[in-house]
Coordinates of N, CA and C in Angstrom, one line a residue:
M1330 N 0.9 -1.3 0.0 CA 0.0 0.2 -0.1 C 0.9 1.2 0.3
A1331 N 0.4 2.0 -0.7 CA 1.2 3.7 -0.8 C 0.7 4.3 0.0
N1332 N 1.2 5.3 0.8 CA 0.7 5.8 2.3 C 1.1 7.2 2.3
Q1333 N 0.4 8.1 2.8 CA 0.7 9.5 3.1 C 0.1 9.9 4.3
F1334 N 1.1 10.6 5.1 CA 0.8 11.3 6.1 C 0.3 12.6 5.9
Y1335 N -0.5 13.1 6.5 CA -1.3 14.4 6.3 C -0.3 15.7 7.1
N1336 N 0.0 16.8 6.1 CA 1.0 17.8 6.8 C 0.6 18.4 8.2
S1337 N -0.7 18.5 8.1 CA -1.1 19.4 9.4 C -1.1 18.2 10.5
M1338 N -1.3 16.9 10.6 CA -0.9 15.9 11.6 C 0.5 15.8 11.9
A1339 N 1.3 15.8 10.8 CA 2.6 15.8 11.4 C 3.2 17.0 12.0
R1340 N 2.6 18.3 11.6 CA 2.8 19.4 12.7 C 2.3 19.1 14.1
D1341 N 1.1 18.6 14.2 CA 0.6 18.5 15.4 C 1.1 17.3 16.2
V1342 N 1.8 16.3 15.5 CA 2.5 15.5 16.2 C 3.9 15.9 16.8
L1343 N 4.6 16.8 15.9 CA 5.6 17.3 16.3 C 5.8 18.4 17.5
D1344 N 4.4 19.0 17.4 CA 4.2 20.1 18.4 C 3.7 19.9 19.5
G1345 N 3.5 18.3 19.8 CA 3.1 17.9 21.0 C 1.4 17.9 21.1
I1346 N 0.8 18.5 20.0 CA -0.7 18.5 20.2 C -1.5 17.2 20.1
E1347 N -1.0 16.5 19.4 CA -1.5 15.1 19.3 C -0.7 13.9 19.8
D1348 N -1.1 13.1 20.3 CA -0.1 12.1 20.7 C -1.0 10.5 20.2
L1349 N -0.6 10.0 19.3 CA -1.3 9.3 18.5 C -1.4 7.6 19.2
S1350 N -0.5 7.9 20.1 CA -0.3 6.6 21.2 C -1.7 6.8 22.3
A1351 N -2.3 7.9 22.5 CA -3.1 8.3 23.4 C -4.4 8.5 23.2
V1352 N -4.7 8.3 21.6 CA -6.0 8.6 21.2 C -6.8 7.6 20.4
T1353 N -7.8 7.5 20.2 CA -8.3 6.5 19.4 C -8.7 6.3 18.1
L1354 N -7.6 5.8 17.4 CA -7.5 5.9 15.8 C -8.7 5.3 15.2
K1355 N -9.2 5.5 14.1 CA -10.1 5.0 13.2 C -10.1 5.0 11.9
A1356 N -10.3 3.8 11.1 CA -10.1 3.7 9.7 C -11.5 3.8 9.1
I1357 N -11.3 4.4 7.9 CA -12.5 5.1 7.3 C -12.1 4.2 5.9
L1358 N -13.1 3.6 5.2 CA -13.3 3.1 3.7 C -13.5 4.2 2.7
V1359 N -13.0 4.6 1.5 CA -13.0 5.3 0.7 C -13.2 4.9 -0.9
N1360 N -14.0 5.5 -1.5 CA -13.8 5.1 -2.9 C -13.1 6.3 -3.8
A1361 N -13.3 6.2 -5.0 CA -12.0 7.1 -6.1 C -12.7 8.5 -6.2
T1362 N -14.0 8.9 -5.5 CA -14.5 10.2 -5.2 C -13.7 11.1 -4.2
R1363 N -12.8 10.3 -3.4 CA -12.1 11.2 -2.4 C -10.8 11.0 -3.4
V1364 N -10.2 12.4 -3.4 CA -9.0 12.8 -4.0 C -7.9 13.0 -2.9
E1365 N -6.9 12.5 -2.7 CA -5.9 12.7 -2.1 C -5.4 14.0 -1.9
N1366 N -5.4 14.8 -1.0 CA -4.5 15.6 -0.8 C -3.9 16.1 0.6
A1367 N -2.6 16.2 0.4 CA -1.8 16.2 1.8 C -1.8 17.4 2.6
D1368 N -2.6 18.5 2.0 CA -2.6 19.5 2.7 C -4.3 19.5 3.5
D1369 N -5.1 18.7 3.1 CA -6.4 18.7 3.9 C -5.9 18.3 5.6
V1370 N -7.1 18.9 6.3 CA -7.0 18.5 7.8 C -8.0 17.7 8.5
F1371 N -9.1 17.9 7.9 CA -10.3 17.4 8.7 C -11.4 16.3 7.7
I1372 N -11.8 15.6 8.2 CA -12.7 14.6 7.4 C -13.6 15.3 6.2
D1373 N -14.2 16.5 7.0 CA -15.3 17.3 6.2 C -14.5 18.2 6.1
E1374 N -14.0 19.3 4.9 CA -13.3 20.2 4.7 C -14.3 21.0 3.7
A1375 N -15.7 20.9 3.8 CA -16.6 21.3 2.9 C -16.0 21.6 1.4
G1376 N -15.4 20.5 1.0 CA -15.5 20.5 -0.7 C -15.9 19.2 -1.4
A1377 N -15.7 19.2 -2.4 CA -16.3 17.9 -3.4 C -15.5 16.8 -3.4
D1378 N -14.4 16.8 -2.7 CA -13.5 15.5 -2.9 C -13.1 15.1 -1.3
D1379 N -13.7 15.2 -0.3 CA -13.1 15.3 0.9 C -13.3 13.9 1.2
V1380 N -13.1 13.4 2.4 CA -13.2 11.9 3.1 C -14.5 11.5 3.1
I1381 N -15.3 12.7 3.4 CA -16.6 12.3 3.8 C -17.5 12.4 2.5
D1382 N -17.1 12.9 1.5 CA -17.5 12.7 0.1 C -17.2 11.3 -0.6
G1383 N -16.0 10.9 -0.1 CA -15.8 9.7 -0.7 C -16.0 8.3 0.3
E1384 N -16.4 8.4 1.3 CA -16.7 7.3 2.3 C -17.6 6.4 1.6
I1385 N -17.3 5.3 1.4 CA -17.8 4.0 0.8 C -19.4 4.3 1.2
S1386 N -20.3 3.9 0.4 CA -21.7 3.5 0.8 C -21.8 2.2 0.3
A1387 N -22.2 0.9 1.3 CA -22.2 -0.3 1.0 C -23.1 -0.8 2.1
T1388 N -23.8 -2.0 1.8 CA -24.5 -2.9 2.5 C -23.5 -3.2 3.9
N1389 N -24.1 -2.9 5.2 CA -23.2 -3.5 6.3 C -22.2 -2.4 6.7
Y1390 N -22.2 -1.3 5.9 CA -21.3 0.0 6.0 C -21.9 1.3 6.6
T1391 N -22.1 1.6 7.9 CA -22.8 3.0 8.0 C -21.7 4.1 8.3
G1392 N -21.9 5.0 7.1 CA -20.6 5.8 7.2 C -21.0 7.3 7.9
G1393 N -20.1 8.2 7.9 CA -20.7 9.4 8.7 C -20.1 9.5 10.0
F1394 N -20.1 10.7 11.0 CA -19.6 10.5 12.1 C -20.0 9.8 13.1
G1395 N -19.5 8.9 13.8 CA -19.5 8.0 14.7 C -20.5 6.9 14.0
G1396 N -20.3 6.7 12.8 CA -20.8 5.5 12.2 C -20.4 4.3 12.1
A1397 N -21.3 3.1 12.3 CA -20.7 2.0 12.7 C -19.5 1.4 11.7
G1398 N -19.7 1.8 10.4 CA -18.9 1.4 9.4 C -17.2 1.6 9.6
R1399 N -17.2 2.7 10.5 CA -15.7 3.5 11.2 C -15.3 2.2 12.1
Q1400 N -14.1 1.8 11.8 CA -13.8 0.7 13.0 C -12.3 1.5 13.4
A1401 N -12.4 1.2 14.5 CA -11.2 1.6 16.0 C -10.0 1.0 15.4
L1402 N -8.9 1.2 15.4 CA -7.6 0.4 15.4 C -7.4 -0.2 16.6
A1403 N -7.0 -1.5 16.7 CA -6.7 -2.4 17.8 C -5.3 -2.4 18.1
N1404 N -4.9 -2.3 19.4 CA -3.4 -2.6 19.5 C -2.4 -1.8 18.6
V1405 N -2.5 -0.5 19.0 CA -1.9 0.8 18.2 C -0.2 0.5 18.9
T1406 N 0.5 0.4 17.7 CA 1.9 0.5 18.6 C 2.4 1.7 17.6
I1407 N 3.5 2.4 18.1 CA 4.5 3.4 17.6 C 5.8 2.9 18.0
T1408 N 7.0 2.2 17.1 CA 8.1 1.9 17.5 C 9.1 2.6 16.4
V1409 N 10.4 2.1 16.9 CA 11.4 2.9 16.1 C 12.1 1.8 15.5
D1410 N 12.0 2.0 14.2 CA 13.1 1.1 13.4 C 14.5 1.6 12.8
N1411 N 15.4 1.2 13.6 CA 16.5 1.8 13.3 C 17.5 1.6 12.2
T1412 N 17.0 0.0 11.7 CA 17.6 -0.5 10.6 C 17.1 0.4 9.2
D1413 N 16.0 0.7 9.3 CA 15.4 2.0 8.1 C 15.2 3.2 8.5
D1414 N 15.9 3.6 9.6 CA 15.7 4.7 10.1 C 14.6 5.8 9.9
E1415 N 13.7 5.0 10.9 CA 12.2 5.4 10.9 C 11.4 5.2 12.1
A1416 N 10.2 5.9 12.2 CA 9.5 5.7 13.4 C 8.2 5.1 12.5
V1417 N 7.4 4.1 12.9 CA 6.4 3.3 12.4 C 5.2 3.3 13.5
L1418 N 4.3 3.6 13.0 CA 2.8 3.4 13.1 C 2.3 2.2 12.9
D1419 N 1.6 1.2 13.7 CA 1.3 0.0 13.2 C -0.1 -0.4 14.3
A1420 N -0.9 -1.3 13.9 CA -2.1 -2.0 14.5 C -2.5 -3.1 13.8
D1421 N -3.4 -3.7 14.7 CA -3.8 -5.0 13.9 C -4.5 -4.9 12.8
D1422 N -4.5 -6.0 11.6 CA -5.4 -5.8 10.4 C -7.0 -5.6 10.7
I1423 N -7.8 -5.1 10.1 CA -9.0 -4.9 10.3 C -9.8 -5.8 9.2
T1424 N -10.8 -6.3 9.9 CA -12.0 -6.9 8.6 C -13.5 -6.3 9.0
W1425 N -14.0 -6.0 7.9 CA -15.5 -5.9 8.1 C -16.1 -7.0 7.2
T1426 N -17.3 -7.2 8.1 CA -18.0 -8.4 8.1 C -18.9 -8.3 7.0
G1427 N -19.1 -9.1 5.9 CA -20.2 -9.1 5.1 C -20.8 -7.7 4.2
L1428 N -19.4 -7.3 4.0 CA -19.6 -5.7 3.5 C -20.1 -5.6 1.8
G1429 N -21.0 -5.0 1.5 CA -21.9 -4.8 0.1 C -22.8 -6.0 0.1
G1430 N -23.2 -6.5 -1.1 CA -24.1 -7.5 -1.3 C -25.6 -6.6 -1.9
A1431 N -26.2 -6.2 -1.3 CA -27.4 -5.5 -2.1 C -27.1 -4.3 -2.5
S1432 N -26.2 -3.6 -1.5 CA -25.5 -2.0 -1.9 C -24.2 -2.2 -2.1
N1433 N -23.4 -2.0 -3.3 CA -22.1 -2.3 -3.0 C -21.6 -0.6 -3.6
D1434 N -20.1 -0.9 -3.5 CA -19.2 0.4 -3.6 C -17.9 -0.1 -4.3
T1435 N -17.1 0.4 -4.3 CA -15.5 0.0 -4.6 C -14.5 1.1 -3.9
I1436 N -13.8 0.1 -2.9 CA -12.8 0.9 -2.1 C -11.6 0.8 -2.7
T1437 N -11.0 2.0 -2.7 CA -9.4 2.3 -3.4 C -8.7 3.0 -2.2
A1438 N -9.0 3.1 -0.8 CA -7.9 3.6 0.0 C -8.7 3.7 1.7
V1439 N -8.0 3.7 2.7 CA -8.2 3.6 4.1 C -7.6 4.8 4.3
E1440 N -8.4 5.8 5.1 CA -8.0 6.8 5.7 C -8.0 6.8 7.3
I1441 N -7.1 6.9 7.9 CA -6.8 6.8 9.4 C -7.2 8.1 9.8
V1442 N -8.1 8.4 11.0 CA -8.5 9.4 11.5 C -8.4 9.6 13.0
I1443 N -8.7 10.8 13.6 CA -9.1 11.0 15.0 C -10.3 11.5 14.8
E1444 N -11.4 10.7 15.2 CA -12.9 11.5 15.4 C -13.0 12.2 16.7
K1445 N -13.4 13.4 16.4 CA -13.8 14.2 17.7 C -14.9 14.5 18.0
T1446 N -15.5 16.0 17.9 CA -16.9 16.1 18.0 C -17.7 16.0 17.1
A1447 N -17.1 16.0 15.5 CA -17.9 16.0 14.5 C -17.1 16.0 13.1
D1448 N -17.4 15.5 12.0 CA -16.3 15.3 11.2 C -15.7 16.4 10.4
T1449 N -16.4 18.0 10.9 CA -15.8 19.2 10.6 C -14.4 19.3 11.4
D1450 N -14.3 18.8 12.4 CA -13.2 18.9 13.6 C -12.6 17.8 13.8
S1451 N -12.7 16.5 13.1 CA -12.0 15.1 13.3 C -10.9 15.4 12.2
K1452 N -9.7 14.6 12.7 CA -8.4 15.3 12.2 C -8.1 14.2 11.2
L1453 N -7.5 14.1 10.1 CA -6.8 13.4 9.2 C -5.3 12.9 9.9
V1454 N -5.3 11.5 10.0 CA -3.8 11.1 10.3 C -3.1 11.0 9.0
C1455 N -3.6 9.8 8.2 CA -2.8 9.3 7.0 C -3.7 8.5 6.3
R1456 N -3.2 8.6 4.8 CA -4.3 7.7 4.1 C -3.1 6.4 3.4
N1457 N -3.8 5.2 3.5 CA -3.6 4.1 2.9 C -3.9 3.7 1.5
E1458 N -3.1 3.9 0.4 CA -4.2 3.7 -0.8 C -3.8 2.1 -1.0
L1459 N -5.2 1.3 -1.5 CA -5.0 -0.2 -1.4 C -4.0 -0.4 -3.0
S1460 N -3.5 -1.5 -2.8 CA -2.4 -1.9 -4.2 C -3.6 -2.2 -5.1
S1461 N -4.7 -2.6 -4.9 CA -5.7 -2.7 -6.2 C -7.1 -2.5 -5.4
S1462 N -8.1 -1.9 -6.4 CA -9.4 -1.6 -5.8 C -10.3 -2.9 -5.4
T1463 N -11.0 -2.9 -4.2 CA -11.9 -3.8 -3.9 C -13.6 -3.5 -4.3
T1464 N -13.9 -4.0 -5.0 CA -15.4 -4.1 -4.8 C -16.4 -5.1 -4.2
T1465 N -17.0 -4.2 -3.1 CA -17.9 -5.1 -2.2 C -18.7 -5.9 -2.7
N1466 N -18.7 -7.3 -2.3 CA -19.9 -8.3 -2.9 C -20.7 -8.7 -1.7
G1467 N -20.8 -8.6 -0.4 CA -21.3 -9.3 0.4 C -20.1 -10.0 1.3
S1468 N -19.2 -10.1 0.7 CA -18.2 -10.9 1.3 C -17.5 -10.0 2.4
D1469 N -16.4 -10.7 3.6 CA -15.8 -10.1 4.3 C -14.5 -9.2 3.5
V1470 N -14.4 -8.1 4.1 CA -13.2 -7.1 3.7 C -12.2 -7.1 4.6
T1471 N -10.9 -7.5 4.4 CA -9.9 -7.5 5.4 C -8.8 -6.5 4.9
I1472 N -8.9 -5.3 5.7 CA -7.4 -4.5 5.4 C -6.4 -5.0 5.9
Q1473 N -5.3 -5.8 5.3 CA -3.8 -6.2 6.3 C -2.9 -5.0 5.6
W1474 N -2.3 -4.4 6.8 CA -1.2 -3.5 6.9 C -0.3 -4.3 6.1
D1475 N 0.6 -3.1 5.9 CA 2.0 -3.5 5.0 C 2.6 -4.1 6.2
A1476 N 3.9 -5.0 5.9 CA 4.9 -5.4 7.1 C 5.4 -4.3 7.7
E1477 N 5.3 -3.3 7.2 CA 6.3 -2.1 7.4 C 5.4 -1.1 8.4
G1478 N 4.4 -1.5 8.7 CA 3.5 -0.7 9.4 C 2.5 0.2 8.4
I1479 N 1.5 0.7 9.3 CA 0.4 1.5 8.5 C 1.3 2.9 7.9
I1480 N 2.0 3.5 8.8 CA 2.7 4.7 8.1 C 4.0 4.4 8.8
N1481 N 5.0 5.0 8.0 CA 6.6 5.3 8.2 C 6.9 6.7 8.3
L1482 N 7.4 7.0 9.0 CA 8.2 8.6 9.2 C 9.6 8.4 9.4
N1483 N 10.3 8.6 8.3 CA 11.8 8.7 8.1 C 12.4 9.8 8.1
T1484 N 13.8 9.8 8.3 CA 14.8 10.7 8.4 C 15.5 11.2 7.1

């Protein structure tokens, strides 16, 4: 998976505003409507290609703020990899059960976010593009993070 750390989140982490080991990180599935922009800050930027606009619409996935489709990451770790000169954010793989069927969509990426009080103040952390698009069909969908982790920050 290709990945992108959002500029504002990098600043917030370096400034000590956000501690990614002390918050609940959630995964949002998005389709091609979502156009990645490293300058975006929030789930809902009030534009036409925000995360909220690209969140998938499929059976057994309820999007939107607090929606059951958004899954919390479990066993989040932040480690240092001295061999590759990087810090690594990782977590358990995630499975959505019986996604799609009656209503389907095509997943192109996973957005990692910190939900706050609404989508307009919930912060984007990073984006992981899938190596190939996945169309829902009622089967389970598992996001298996790269062996190198969800996101890597290197020197």
